[in-house]
mmCIF file with all atom_site columns, C-alpha atoms in Angstrom:
data_model
loop_
_atom_site.group_PDB
_atom_site.id
_atom_site.type_symbol
_atom_site.label_atom_id
_atom_site.label_alt_id
_atom_site.label_comp_id
_atom_site.label_asym_id
_atom_site.label_entity_id
_atom_site.label_seq_id
_atom_site.pdbx_PDB_ins_code
_atom_site.Cartn_x
_atom_site.Cartn_y
_atom_site.Cartn_z
_atom_site.occupancy
_atom_site.B_iso_or_equiv
_atom_site.pdbx_formal_charge
_atom_site.auth_seq_id
_atom_site.auth_comp_id
_atom_site.auth_asym_id
_atom_site.auth_atom_id
_atom_site.pdbx_PDB_model_num
ATOM 1   C CA . UNK A 1 1   ? 74.641  86.969  98.186  1.00 85.00 ? 12  UNK A CA 1
ATOM 2   C CA . UNK A 1 2   ? 76.992  88.517  100.722 1.00 94.00 ? 13  UNK A CA 1
ATOM 3   C CA . UNK A 1 3   ? 77.150  92.172  101.708 1.00 96.00 ? 14  UNK A CA 1
ATOM 4   C CA . UNK A 1 4   ? 80.357  93.912  102.005 1.00 97.00 ? 15  UNK A CA 1
ATOM 5   C CA . UNK A 1 5   ? 81.902  97.418  103.163 1.00 96.00 ? 16  UNK A CA 1
ATOM 6   C CA . UNK A 1 6   ? 85.093  98.991  102.226 1.00 95.00 ? 17  UNK A CA 1
ATOM 7   C CA . UNK A 1 7   ? 86.144  101.864 104.583 1.00 94.00 ? 18  UNK A CA 1
ATOM 8   C CA . UNK A 1 8   ? 88.997  104.291 103.946 1.00 92.00 ? 19  UNK A CA 1
ATOM 9   C CA . UNK A 1 9   ? 90.962  107.087 105.815 1.00 89.00 ? 20  UNK A CA 1
ATOM 10  C CA . UNK A 1 10  ? 94.257  108.414 104.599 1.00 84.00 ? 21  UNK A CA 1
ATOM 11  C CA . UNK A 1 11  ? 96.190  108.584 107.924 1.00 80.00 ? 22  UNK A CA 1
ATOM 12  C CA . UNK A 1 12  ? 95.616  106.551 111.679 1.00 77.00 ? 23  UNK A CA 1
ATOM 13  C CA . UNK A 1 13  ? 94.882  109.882 112.807 1.00 76.00 ? 24  UNK A CA 1
ATOM 14  C CA . UNK A 1 14  ? 91.551  110.106 110.913 1.00 80.00 ? 25  UNK A CA 1
ATOM 15  C CA . UNK A 1 15  ? 88.400  109.223 111.861 1.00 83.00 ? 26  UNK A CA 1
ATOM 16  C CA . UNK A 1 16  ? 86.516  106.204 110.149 1.00 88.00 ? 27  UNK A CA 1
ATOM 17  C CA . UNK A 1 17  ? 83.468  106.736 112.208 1.00 89.00 ? 28  UNK A CA 1
ATOM 18  C CA . UNK A 1 18  ? 81.184  108.175 109.422 1.00 89.00 ? 29  UNK A CA 1
ATOM 19  C CA . UNK A 1 19  ? 81.920  105.508 107.548 1.00 92.00 ? 30  UNK A CA 1
ATOM 20  C CA . UNK A 1 20  ? 81.556  102.923 109.798 1.00 92.00 ? 31  UNK A CA 1
ATOM 21  C CA . UNK A 1 21  ? 78.072  103.981 110.754 1.00 92.00 ? 32  UNK A CA 1
ATOM 22  C CA . UNK A 1 22  ? 77.001  104.150 106.994 1.00 92.00 ? 33  UNK A CA 1
ATOM 23  C CA . UNK A 1 23  ? 77.605  100.484 106.752 1.00 94.00 ? 34  UNK A CA 1
ATOM 24  C CA . UNK A 1 24  ? 76.321  99.050  109.837 1.00 91.00 ? 35  UNK A CA 1
ATOM 25  C CA . UNK A 1 25  ? 73.133  100.975 108.720 1.00 93.00 ? 36  UNK A CA 1
ATOM 26  C CA . UNK A 1 26  ? 72.975  98.641  105.781 1.00 93.00 ? 37  UNK A CA 1
ATOM 27  C CA . UNK A 1 27  ? 73.273  95.055  108.263 1.00 93.00 ? 38  UNK A CA 1
ATOM 28  C CA . UNK A 1 28  ? 76.815  94.757  107.117 1.00 94.00 ? 39  UNK A CA 1
ATOM 29  C CA . UNK A 1 29  ? 78.496  91.752  109.190 1.00 93.00 ? 40  UNK A CA 1
ATOM 30  C CA . UNK A 1 30  ? 81.786  93.227  111.088 1.00 93.00 ? 41  UNK A CA 1
ATOM 31  C CA . UNK A 1 31  ? 83.391  90.217  109.545 1.00 95.00 ? 42  UNK A CA 1
ATOM 32  C CA . UNK A 1 32  ? 82.738  91.672  105.944 1.00 96.00 ? 43  UNK A CA 1
ATOM 33  C CA . UNK A 1 33  ? 83.520  95.190  106.862 1.00 96.00 ? 44  UNK A CA 1
ATOM 34  C CA . UNK A 1 34  ? 87.293  95.862  105.397 1.00 95.00 ? 45  UNK A CA 1
ATOM 35  C CA . UNK A 1 35  ? 88.746  99.293  106.848 1.00 94.00 ? 46  UNK A CA 1
ATOM 36  C CA . UNK A 1 36  ? 92.305  100.706 105.511 1.00 92.00 ? 47  UNK A CA 1
ATOM 37  C CA . UNK A 1 37  ? 93.956  103.260 107.047 1.00 90.00 ? 48  UNK A CA 1
ATOM 38  C CA . UNK A 1 38  ? 96.635  104.635 104.455 1.00 86.00 ? 49  UNK A CA 1
ATOM 39  C CA . UNK A 1 39  ? 96.608  107.063 101.077 1.00 82.00 ? 50  UNK A CA 1
ATOM 40  C CA . UNK A 1 40  ? 94.406  106.453 98.021  1.00 76.00 ? 51  UNK A CA 1
ATOM 41  C CA . UNK A 1 41  ? 97.123  106.902 95.619  1.00 78.00 ? 52  UNK A CA 1
ATOM 42  C CA . UNK A 1 42  ? 96.844  103.335 94.857  1.00 81.00 ? 53  UNK A CA 1
ATOM 43  C CA . UNK A 1 43  ? 95.149  99.757  95.721  1.00 85.00 ? 54  UNK A CA 1
ATOM 44  C CA . UNK A 1 44  ? 98.307  98.216  97.202  1.00 87.00 ? 55  UNK A CA 1
ATOM 45  C CA . UNK A 1 45  ? 96.114  98.269  100.612 1.00 91.00 ? 56  UNK A CA 1
ATOM 46  C CA . UNK A 1 46  ? 96.368  95.054  102.628 1.00 93.00 ? 57  UNK A CA 1
ATOM 47  C CA . UNK A 1 47  ? 92.616  95.187  103.784 1.00 95.00 ? 58  UNK A CA 1
ATOM 48  C CA . UNK A 1 48  ? 91.343  96.078  99.999  1.00 94.00 ? 59  UNK A CA 1
ATOM 49  C CA . UNK A 1 49  ? 93.301  92.977  98.753  1.00 94.00 ? 60  UNK A CA 1
ATOM 50  C CA . UNK A 1 50  ? 92.113  91.127  101.412 1.00 96.00 ? 61  UNK A CA 1
ATOM 51  C CA . UNK A 1 51  ? 88.236  91.869  100.730 1.00 96.00 ? 62  UNK A CA 1
ATOM 52  C CA . UNK A 1 52  ? 88.658  91.351  96.865  1.00 95.00 ? 63  UNK A CA 1
ATOM 53  C CA . UNK A 1 53  ? 89.695  87.938  97.419  1.00 95.00 ? 64  UNK A CA 1
ATOM 54  C CA . UNK A 1 54  ? 86.611  87.067  99.499  1.00 96.00 ? 65  UNK A CA 1
ATOM 55  C CA . UNK A 1 55  ? 84.164  88.702  96.850  1.00 96.00 ? 66  UNK A CA 1
ATOM 56  C CA . UNK A 1 56  ? 81.962  86.290  95.074  1.00 95.00 ? 67  UNK A CA 1
ATOM 57  C CA . UNK A 1 57  ? 79.483  86.415  91.972  1.00 94.00 ? 68  UNK A CA 1
ATOM 58  C CA . UNK A 1 58  ? 76.439  88.484  92.676  1.00 92.00 ? 69  UNK A CA 1
ATOM 59  C CA . UNK A 1 59  ? 78.086  89.912  96.204  1.00 95.00 ? 70  UNK A CA 1
ATOM 60  C CA . UNK A 1 60  ? 76.996  93.424  97.073  1.00 95.00 ? 71  UNK A CA 1
ATOM 61  C CA . UNK A 1 61  ? 80.002  96.003  98.277  1.00 96.00 ? 72  UNK A CA 1
ATOM 62  C CA . UNK A 1 62  ? 79.195  99.262  99.971  1.00 96.00 ? 73  UNK A CA 1
ATOM 63  C CA . UNK A 1 63  ? 81.550  102.221 99.767  1.00 94.00 ? 74  UNK A CA 1
ATOM 64  C CA . UNK A 1 64  ? 80.633  105.577 101.443 1.00 93.00 ? 75  UNK A CA 1
ATOM 65  C CA . UNK A 1 65  ? 82.203  107.795 98.126  1.00 87.00 ? 76  UNK A CA 1
ATOM 66  C CA . UNK A 1 66  ? 84.297  107.100 95.243  1.00 81.00 ? 77  UNK A CA 1
ATOM 67  C CA . UNK A 1 67  ? 87.352  108.897 96.485  1.00 80.00 ? 78  UNK A CA 1
ATOM 68  C CA . UNK A 1 68  ? 87.540  105.685 99.639  1.00 86.00 ? 79  UNK A CA 1
ATOM 69  C CA . UNK A 1 69  ? 87.646  103.694 96.883  1.00 82.00 ? 80  UNK A CA 1
ATOM 70  C CA . UNK A 1 70  ? 90.777  105.786 95.568  1.00 79.00 ? 81  UNK A CA 1
ATOM 71  C CA . UNK A 1 71  ? 92.249  108.600 94.203  1.00 73.00 ? 82  UNK A CA 1
ATOM 72  C CA . UNK A 1 72  ? 93.768  107.443 90.915  1.00 75.00 ? 83  UNK A CA 1
ATOM 73  C CA . UNK A 1 73  ? 92.011  108.046 88.046  1.00 74.00 ? 84  UNK A CA 1
ATOM 74  C CA . UNK A 1 74  ? 92.686  104.923 85.698  1.00 77.00 ? 85  UNK A CA 1
ATOM 75  C CA . UNK A 1 75  ? 92.927  102.750 88.718  1.00 82.00 ? 86  UNK A CA 1
ATOM 76  C CA . UNK A 1 76  ? 89.514  103.595 90.309  1.00 81.00 ? 87  UNK A CA 1
ATOM 77  C CA . UNK A 1 77  ? 88.155  102.623 86.512  1.00 82.00 ? 88  UNK A CA 1
ATOM 78  C CA . UNK A 1 78  ? 90.266  99.639  86.333  1.00 84.00 ? 89  UNK A CA 1
ATOM 79  C CA . UNK A 1 79  ? 89.309  98.496  89.806  1.00 87.00 ? 90  UNK A CA 1
ATOM 80  C CA . UNK A 1 80  ? 85.608  98.883  89.091  1.00 86.00 ? 91  UNK A CA 1
ATOM 81  C CA . UNK A 1 81  ? 85.804  96.872  85.920  1.00 84.00 ? 92  UNK A CA 1
ATOM 82  C CA . UNK A 1 82  ? 87.529  94.066  87.644  1.00 88.00 ? 93  UNK A CA 1
ATOM 83  C CA . UNK A 1 83  ? 85.068  94.122  90.562  1.00 89.00 ? 94  UNK A CA 1
ATOM 84  C CA . UNK A 1 84  ? 81.719  94.106  88.205  1.00 86.00 ? 95  UNK A CA 1
ATOM 85  C CA . UNK A 1 85  ? 83.134  92.489  84.802  1.00 84.00 ? 96  UNK A CA 1
ATOM 86  C CA . UNK A 1 86  ? 85.553  90.165  86.202  1.00 88.00 ? 97  UNK A CA 1
ATOM 87  C CA . UNK A 1 87  ? 84.509  89.396  89.687  1.00 90.00 ? 98  UNK A CA 1
ATOM 88  C CA . UNK A 1 88  ? 80.388  89.875  88.847  1.00 88.00 ? 99  UNK A CA 1
ATOM 89  C CA . UNK A 1 89  ? 79.810  92.030  92.082  1.00 90.00 ? 100 UNK A CA 1
ATOM 90  C CA . UNK A 1 90  ? 77.391  95.019  92.660  1.00 90.00 ? 101 UNK A CA 1
ATOM 91  C CA . UNK A 1 91  ? 78.955  98.131  93.694  1.00 91.00 ? 102 UNK A CA 1
ATOM 92  C CA . UNK A 1 92  ? 76.495  100.476 95.751  1.00 92.00 ? 103 UNK A CA 1
ATOM 93  C CA . UNK A 1 93  ? 78.461  104.429 96.309  1.00 90.00 ? 104 UNK A CA 1
ATOM 94  C CA . UNK A 1 94  ? 76.123  105.714 99.090  1.00 92.00 ? 105 UNK A CA 1
ATOM 95  C CA . UNK A 1 95  ? 76.937  109.209 98.331  1.00 88.00 ? 106 UNK A CA 1
ATOM 96  C CA . UNK A 1 96  ? 76.182  108.890 94.647  1.00 83.00 ? 107 UNK A CA 1
ATOM 97  C CA . UNK A 1 97  ? 73.224  106.925 94.076  1.00 80.00 ? 108 UNK A CA 1
ATOM 98  C CA . UNK A 1 98  ? 73.479  106.915 90.545  1.00 76.00 ? 109 UNK A CA 1
ATOM 99  C CA . UNK A 1 99  ? 76.452  104.611 90.986  1.00 80.00 ? 110 UNK A CA 1
ATOM 100 C CA . UNK A 1 100 ? 74.661  101.557 92.193  1.00 83.00 ? 111 UNK A CA 1
ATOM 101 C CA . UNK A 1 101 ? 75.136  98.645  89.865  1.00 82.00 ? 112 UNK A CA 1
ATOM 102 C CA . UNK A 1 102 ? 72.292  96.939  90.580  1.00 82.00 ? 113 UNK A CA 1
ATOM 103 C CA . UNK A 1 103 ? 70.044  99.032  88.814  1.00 75.00 ? 114 UNK A CA 1
ATOM 104 C CA . UNK A 1 104 ? 69.929  99.826  85.149  1.00 66.00 ? 115 UNK A CA 1
ATOM 105 C CA . UNK A 1 105 ? 72.141  96.595  84.103  1.00 66.00 ? 116 UNK A CA 1
ATOM 106 C CA . UNK A 1 106 ? 70.308  97.546  80.220  1.00 58.00 ? 117 UNK A CA 1
ATOM 107 C CA . UNK A 1 107 ? 72.902  99.459  77.620  1.00 57.00 ? 118 UNK A CA 1
ATOM 108 C CA . UNK A 1 108 ? 71.327  102.738 78.635  1.00 55.00 ? 119 UNK A CA 1
ATOM 109 C CA . UNK A 1 109 ? 71.786  102.288 82.632  1.00 53.00 ? 120 UNK A CA 1
ATOM 110 C CA . UNK A 1 110 ? 75.493  101.088 82.158  1.00 60.00 ? 121 UNK A CA 1
ATOM 111 C CA . UNK A 1 111 ? 75.979  103.790 79.804  1.00 64.00 ? 122 UNK A CA 1
ATOM 112 C CA . UNK A 1 112 ? 74.723  106.559 82.275  1.00 63.00 ? 123 UNK A CA 1
ATOM 113 C CA . UNK A 1 113 ? 76.802  104.675 85.310  1.00 66.00 ? 124 UNK A CA 1
ATOM 114 C CA . UNK A 1 114 ? 80.176  104.601 83.381  1.00 72.00 ? 125 UNK A CA 1
ATOM 115 C CA . UNK A 1 115 ? 80.072  108.157 82.645  1.00 75.00 ? 126 UNK A CA 1
ATOM 116 C CA . UNK A 1 116 ? 79.121  109.117 86.188  1.00 71.00 ? 127 UNK A CA 1
ATOM 117 C CA . UNK A 1 117 ? 81.936  106.924 87.747  1.00 72.00 ? 128 UNK A CA 1
ATOM 118 C CA . UNK A 1 118 ? 84.475  108.623 84.747  1.00 75.00 ? 129 UNK A CA 1
ATOM 119 C CA . UNK A 1 119 ? 83.490  112.116 85.963  1.00 74.00 ? 130 UNK A CA 1
ATOM 120 C CA . UNK A 1 120 ? 83.753  111.126 89.715  1.00 70.00 ? 131 UNK A CA 1
ATOM 121 C CA . UNK A 1 121 ? 87.152  109.250 89.360  1.00 70.00 ? 132 UNK A CA 1
ATOM 122 C CA . UNK A 1 122 ? 88.398  112.121 87.545  1.00 74.00 ? 133 UNK A CA 1
ATOM 123 C CA . UNK A 1 123 ? 87.273  114.559 90.388  1.00 71.00 ? 134 UNK A CA 1
ATOM 124 C CA . UNK A 1 124 ? 89.114  112.144 93.230  1.00 67.00 ? 135 UNK A CA 1
ATOM 125 C CA . UNK A 1 125 ? 92.468  112.551 91.174  1.00 71.00 ? 136 UNK A CA 1
ATOM 126 C CA . UNK A 1 126 ? 91.964  116.075 90.369  1.00 75.00 ? 137 UNK A CA 1
ATOM 127 C CA . UNK A 1 127 ? 91.328  116.740 94.405  1.00 73.00 ? 138 UNK A CA 1
ATOM 128 C CA . UNK A 1 128 ? 94.853  114.431 95.101  1.00 71.00 ? 139 UNK A CA 1
ATOM 129 C CA . UNK A 1 129 ? 96.249  116.753 92.376  1.00 78.00 ? 140 UNK A CA 1
ATOM 130 C CA . UNK A 1 130 ? 95.183  119.888 94.082  1.00 78.00 ? 141 UNK A CA 1
ATOM 131 C CA . UNK A 1 131 ? 96.471  118.488 97.756  1.00 77.00 ? 142 UNK A CA 1
ATOM 132 C CA . UNK A 1 132 ? 99.428  118.010 96.455  1.00 78.00 ? 143 UNK A CA 1
ATOM 133 C CA . UNK A 1 133 ? 99.869  121.787 94.853  1.00 84.00 ? 144 UNK A CA 1
ATOM 134 C CA . UNK A 1 134 ? 98.407  123.226 98.107  1.00 81.00 ? 145 UNK A CA 1
ATOM 135 C CA . UNK A 1 135 ? 100.803 121.347 99.917  1.00 83.00 ? 146 UNK A CA 1
ATOM 136 C CA . UNK A 1 136 ? 103.847 122.603 97.975  1.00 83.00 ? 147 UNK A CA 1
ATOM 137 C CA . UNK A 1 137 ? 102.527 126.028 97.907  1.00 82.00 ? 148 UNK A CA 1
ATOM 138 C CA . UNK A 1 138 ? 102.189 125.994 101.698 1.00 83.00 ? 149 UNK A CA 1
ATOM 139 C CA . UNK A 1 139 ? 105.789 124.865 101.845 1.00 84.00 ? 150 UNK A CA 1
ATOM 140 C CA . UNK A 1 140 ? 107.189 127.364 99.653  1.00 83.00 ? 151 UNK A CA 1
ATOM 141 C CA . UNK A 1 141 ? 105.100 130.008 101.367 1.00 85.00 ? 152 UNK A CA 1
ATOM 142 C CA . UNK A 1 142 ? 106.844 128.664 104.850 1.00 83.00 ? 153 UNK A CA 1
ATOM 143 C CA . UNK A 1 143 ? 110.493 128.837 103.504 1.00 84.00 ? 154 UNK A CA 1
ATOM 144 C CA . UNK A 1 144 ? 109.804 132.116 101.748 1.00 85.00 ? 155 UNK A CA 1
ATOM 145 C CA . UNK A 1 145 ? 108.786 133.666 105.350 1.00 85.00 ? 156 UNK A CA 1
ATOM 146 C CA . UNK A 1 146 ? 112.444 131.639 107.021 1.00 83.00 ? 157 UNK A CA 1
ATOM 147 C CA . UNK A 1 147 ? 110.662 128.628 108.247 1.00 81.00 ? 158 UNK A CA 1
ATOM 148 C CA . UNK A 1 148 ? 113.012 125.938 108.359 1.00 77.00 ? 159 UNK A CA 1
ATOM 149 C CA . UNK A 1 149 ? 112.201 122.313 107.997 1.00 78.00 ? 160 UNK A CA 1
ATOM 150 C CA . UNK A 1 150 ? 113.731 119.174 109.251 1.00 76.00 ? 161 UNK A CA 1
ATOM 151 C CA . UNK A 1 151 ? 115.863 118.821 112.242 1.00 75.00 ? 162 UNK A CA 1
ATOM 152 C CA . UNK A 1 152 ? 117.489 122.235 113.659 1.00 75.00 ? 163 UNK A CA 1
ATOM 153 C CA . UNK A 1 153 ? 121.272 122.213 112.374 1.00 72.00 ? 164 UNK A CA 1
ATOM 154 C CA . UNK A 1 154 ? 123.837 120.817 115.034 1.00 72.00 ? 165 UNK A CA 1
ATOM 155 C CA . UNK A 1 155 ? 125.538 123.780 116.512 1.00 81.00 ? 166 UNK A CA 1
ATOM 156 C CA . UNK A 1 156 ? 129.248 123.605 115.850 1.00 85.00 ? 167 UNK A CA 1
ATOM 157 C CA . UNK A 1 157 ? 131.352 123.932 119.367 1.00 89.00 ? 168 UNK A CA 1
ATOM 158 C CA . UNK A 1 158 ? 133.941 126.802 120.113 1.00 89.00 ? 169 UNK A CA 1
ATOM 159 C CA . UNK A 1 159 ? 136.698 124.872 119.218 1.00 91.00 ? 170 UNK A CA 1
ATOM 160 C CA . UNK A 1 160 ? 135.412 124.119 115.775 1.00 92.00 ? 171 UNK A CA 1
ATOM 161 C CA . UNK A 1 161 ? 137.513 127.004 113.523 1.00 90.00 ? 172 UNK A CA 1
ATOM 162 C CA . UNK A 1 162 ? 141.015 125.519 115.396 1.00 92.00 ? 173 UNK A CA 1
ATOM 163 C CA . UNK A 1 163 ? 140.261 121.869 114.813 1.00 93.00 ? 174 UNK A CA 1
ATOM 164 C CA . UNK A 1 164 ? 138.949 122.410 111.498 1.00 91.00 ? 175 UNK A CA 1
ATOM 165 C CA . UNK A 1 165 ? 142.184 124.762 110.778 1.00 90.00 ? 176 UNK A CA 1
ATOM 166 C CA . UNK A 1 166 ? 144.232 121.994 112.296 1.00 92.00 ? 177 UNK A CA 1
ATOM 167 C CA . UNK A 1 167 ? 142.706 118.926 110.485 1.00 92.00 ? 178 UNK A CA 1
ATOM 168 C CA . UNK A 1 168 ? 143.292 121.340 107.069 1.00 90.00 ? 179 UNK A CA 1
ATOM 169 C CA . UNK A 1 169 ? 146.702 121.643 108.054 1.00 91.00 ? 180 UNK A CA 1
ATOM 170 C CA . UNK A 1 170 ? 147.171 117.510 108.327 1.00 91.00 ? 181 UNK A CA 1
ATOM 171 C CA . UNK A 1 171 ? 147.756 118.004 112.095 1.00 93.00 ? 182 UNK A CA 1
ATOM 172 C CA . UNK A 1 172 ? 145.006 115.891 112.685 1.00 92.00 ? 183 UNK A CA 1
ATOM 173 C CA . UNK A 1 173 ? 142.920 112.989 111.319 1.00 93.00 ? 184 UNK A CA 1
ATOM 174 C CA . UNK A 1 174 ? 139.766 113.612 110.185 1.00 92.00 ? 185 UNK A CA 1
ATOM 175 C CA . UNK A 1 175 ? 138.269 111.017 113.121 1.00 94.00 ? 186 UNK A CA 1
ATOM 176 C CA . UNK A 1 176 ? 140.900 112.978 115.509 1.00 94.00 ? 187 UNK A CA 1
ATOM 177 C CA . UNK A 1 177 ? 139.224 116.616 114.642 1.00 92.00 ? 188 UNK A CA 1
ATOM 178 C CA . UNK A 1 178 ? 135.577 114.883 114.924 1.00 92.00 ? 189 UNK A CA 1
ATOM 179 C CA . UNK A 1 179 ? 136.321 113.576 118.140 1.00 93.00 ? 190 UNK A CA 1
ATOM 180 C CA . UNK A 1 180 ? 137.608 116.739 119.324 1.00 93.00 ? 191 UNK A CA 1
ATOM 181 C CA . UNK A 1 181 ? 134.252 118.133 118.308 1.00 90.00 ? 192 UNK A CA 1
ATOM 182 C CA . UNK A 1 182 ? 132.261 115.441 119.797 1.00 91.00 ? 193 UNK A CA 1
ATOM 183 C CA . UNK A 1 183 ? 130.896 115.070 116.099 1.00 90.00 ? 194 UNK A CA 1
ATOM 184 C CA . UNK A 1 184 ? 130.356 112.260 113.909 1.00 91.00 ? 195 UNK A CA 1
ATOM 185 C CA . UNK A 1 185 ? 132.911 112.097 111.120 1.00 92.00 ? 196 UNK A CA 1
ATOM 186 C CA . UNK A 1 186 ? 130.392 112.538 108.312 1.00 89.00 ? 197 UNK A CA 1
ATOM 187 C CA . UNK A 1 187 ? 128.743 115.448 110.120 1.00 88.00 ? 198 UNK A CA 1
ATOM 188 C CA . UNK A 1 188 ? 132.312 117.309 111.234 1.00 91.00 ? 199 UNK A CA 1
ATOM 189 C CA . UNK A 1 189 ? 133.134 116.764 107.428 1.00 90.00 ? 200 UNK A CA 1
ATOM 190 C CA . UNK A 1 190 ? 129.998 118.361 105.689 1.00 87.00 ? 201 UNK A CA 1
ATOM 191 C CA . UNK A 1 191 ? 130.451 121.197 108.302 1.00 88.00 ? 202 UNK A CA 1
ATOM 192 C CA . UNK A 1 192 ? 134.076 121.628 107.783 1.00 88.00 ? 203 UNK A CA 1
ATOM 193 C CA . UNK A 1 193 ? 133.672 121.957 104.046 1.00 86.00 ? 204 UNK A CA 1
ATOM 194 C CA . UNK A 1 194 ? 130.730 124.620 104.835 1.00 81.00 ? 205 UNK A CA 1
ATOM 195 C CA . UNK A 1 195 ? 132.873 126.270 106.926 1.00 75.00 ? 206 UNK A CA 1
ATOM 196 C CA . UNK A 1 196 ? 135.972 127.059 104.422 1.00 66.00 ? 207 UNK A CA 1
ATOM 197 C CA . UNK A 1 197 ? 132.972 128.453 101.700 1.00 55.00 ? 208 UNK A CA 1
ATOM 198 C CA . UNK A 1 198 ? 133.688 131.844 100.822 1.00 46.00 ? 209 UNK A CA 1
#
């Protein structure tokens, strides 16, 4: 039996140290610690996939909390089934002692563990959904206050209206007009269309 630890943070800026401390307290060898720095929306994570390939029957996998495994309800349940049933691995979720597959291998223990897993997986996905909703609401509120997202628009040069008129009257080609305004052709064209809107 080998001990493994899986650590995940959502972005490169987040600190995984809290999870690593918990893993080191279980004397997990550094070579058996797998760390991903990306979203938990799915399981297409390089370190997670590498770890799954290394796991063997009766190995023990530690995870700090269920949302570190993932945030998609159906996928968490599928990965749990794959690890415990197909691979024959035991899993311990440190923040939730009820989720320890080494205990209660009888029918009642398995039943309780499955219920807790389903509830926690639902909570993890619900939190992900709430985060998306809060982001959308924050963006909408910012836009309502006039906050502009993305790059600021390129200001038009002083000669823009004359060049635009010359281009419309076919006295200049599109490329000549864009060059006269020191703009890429696409930028000139889109600004020229908007310039003519009433």
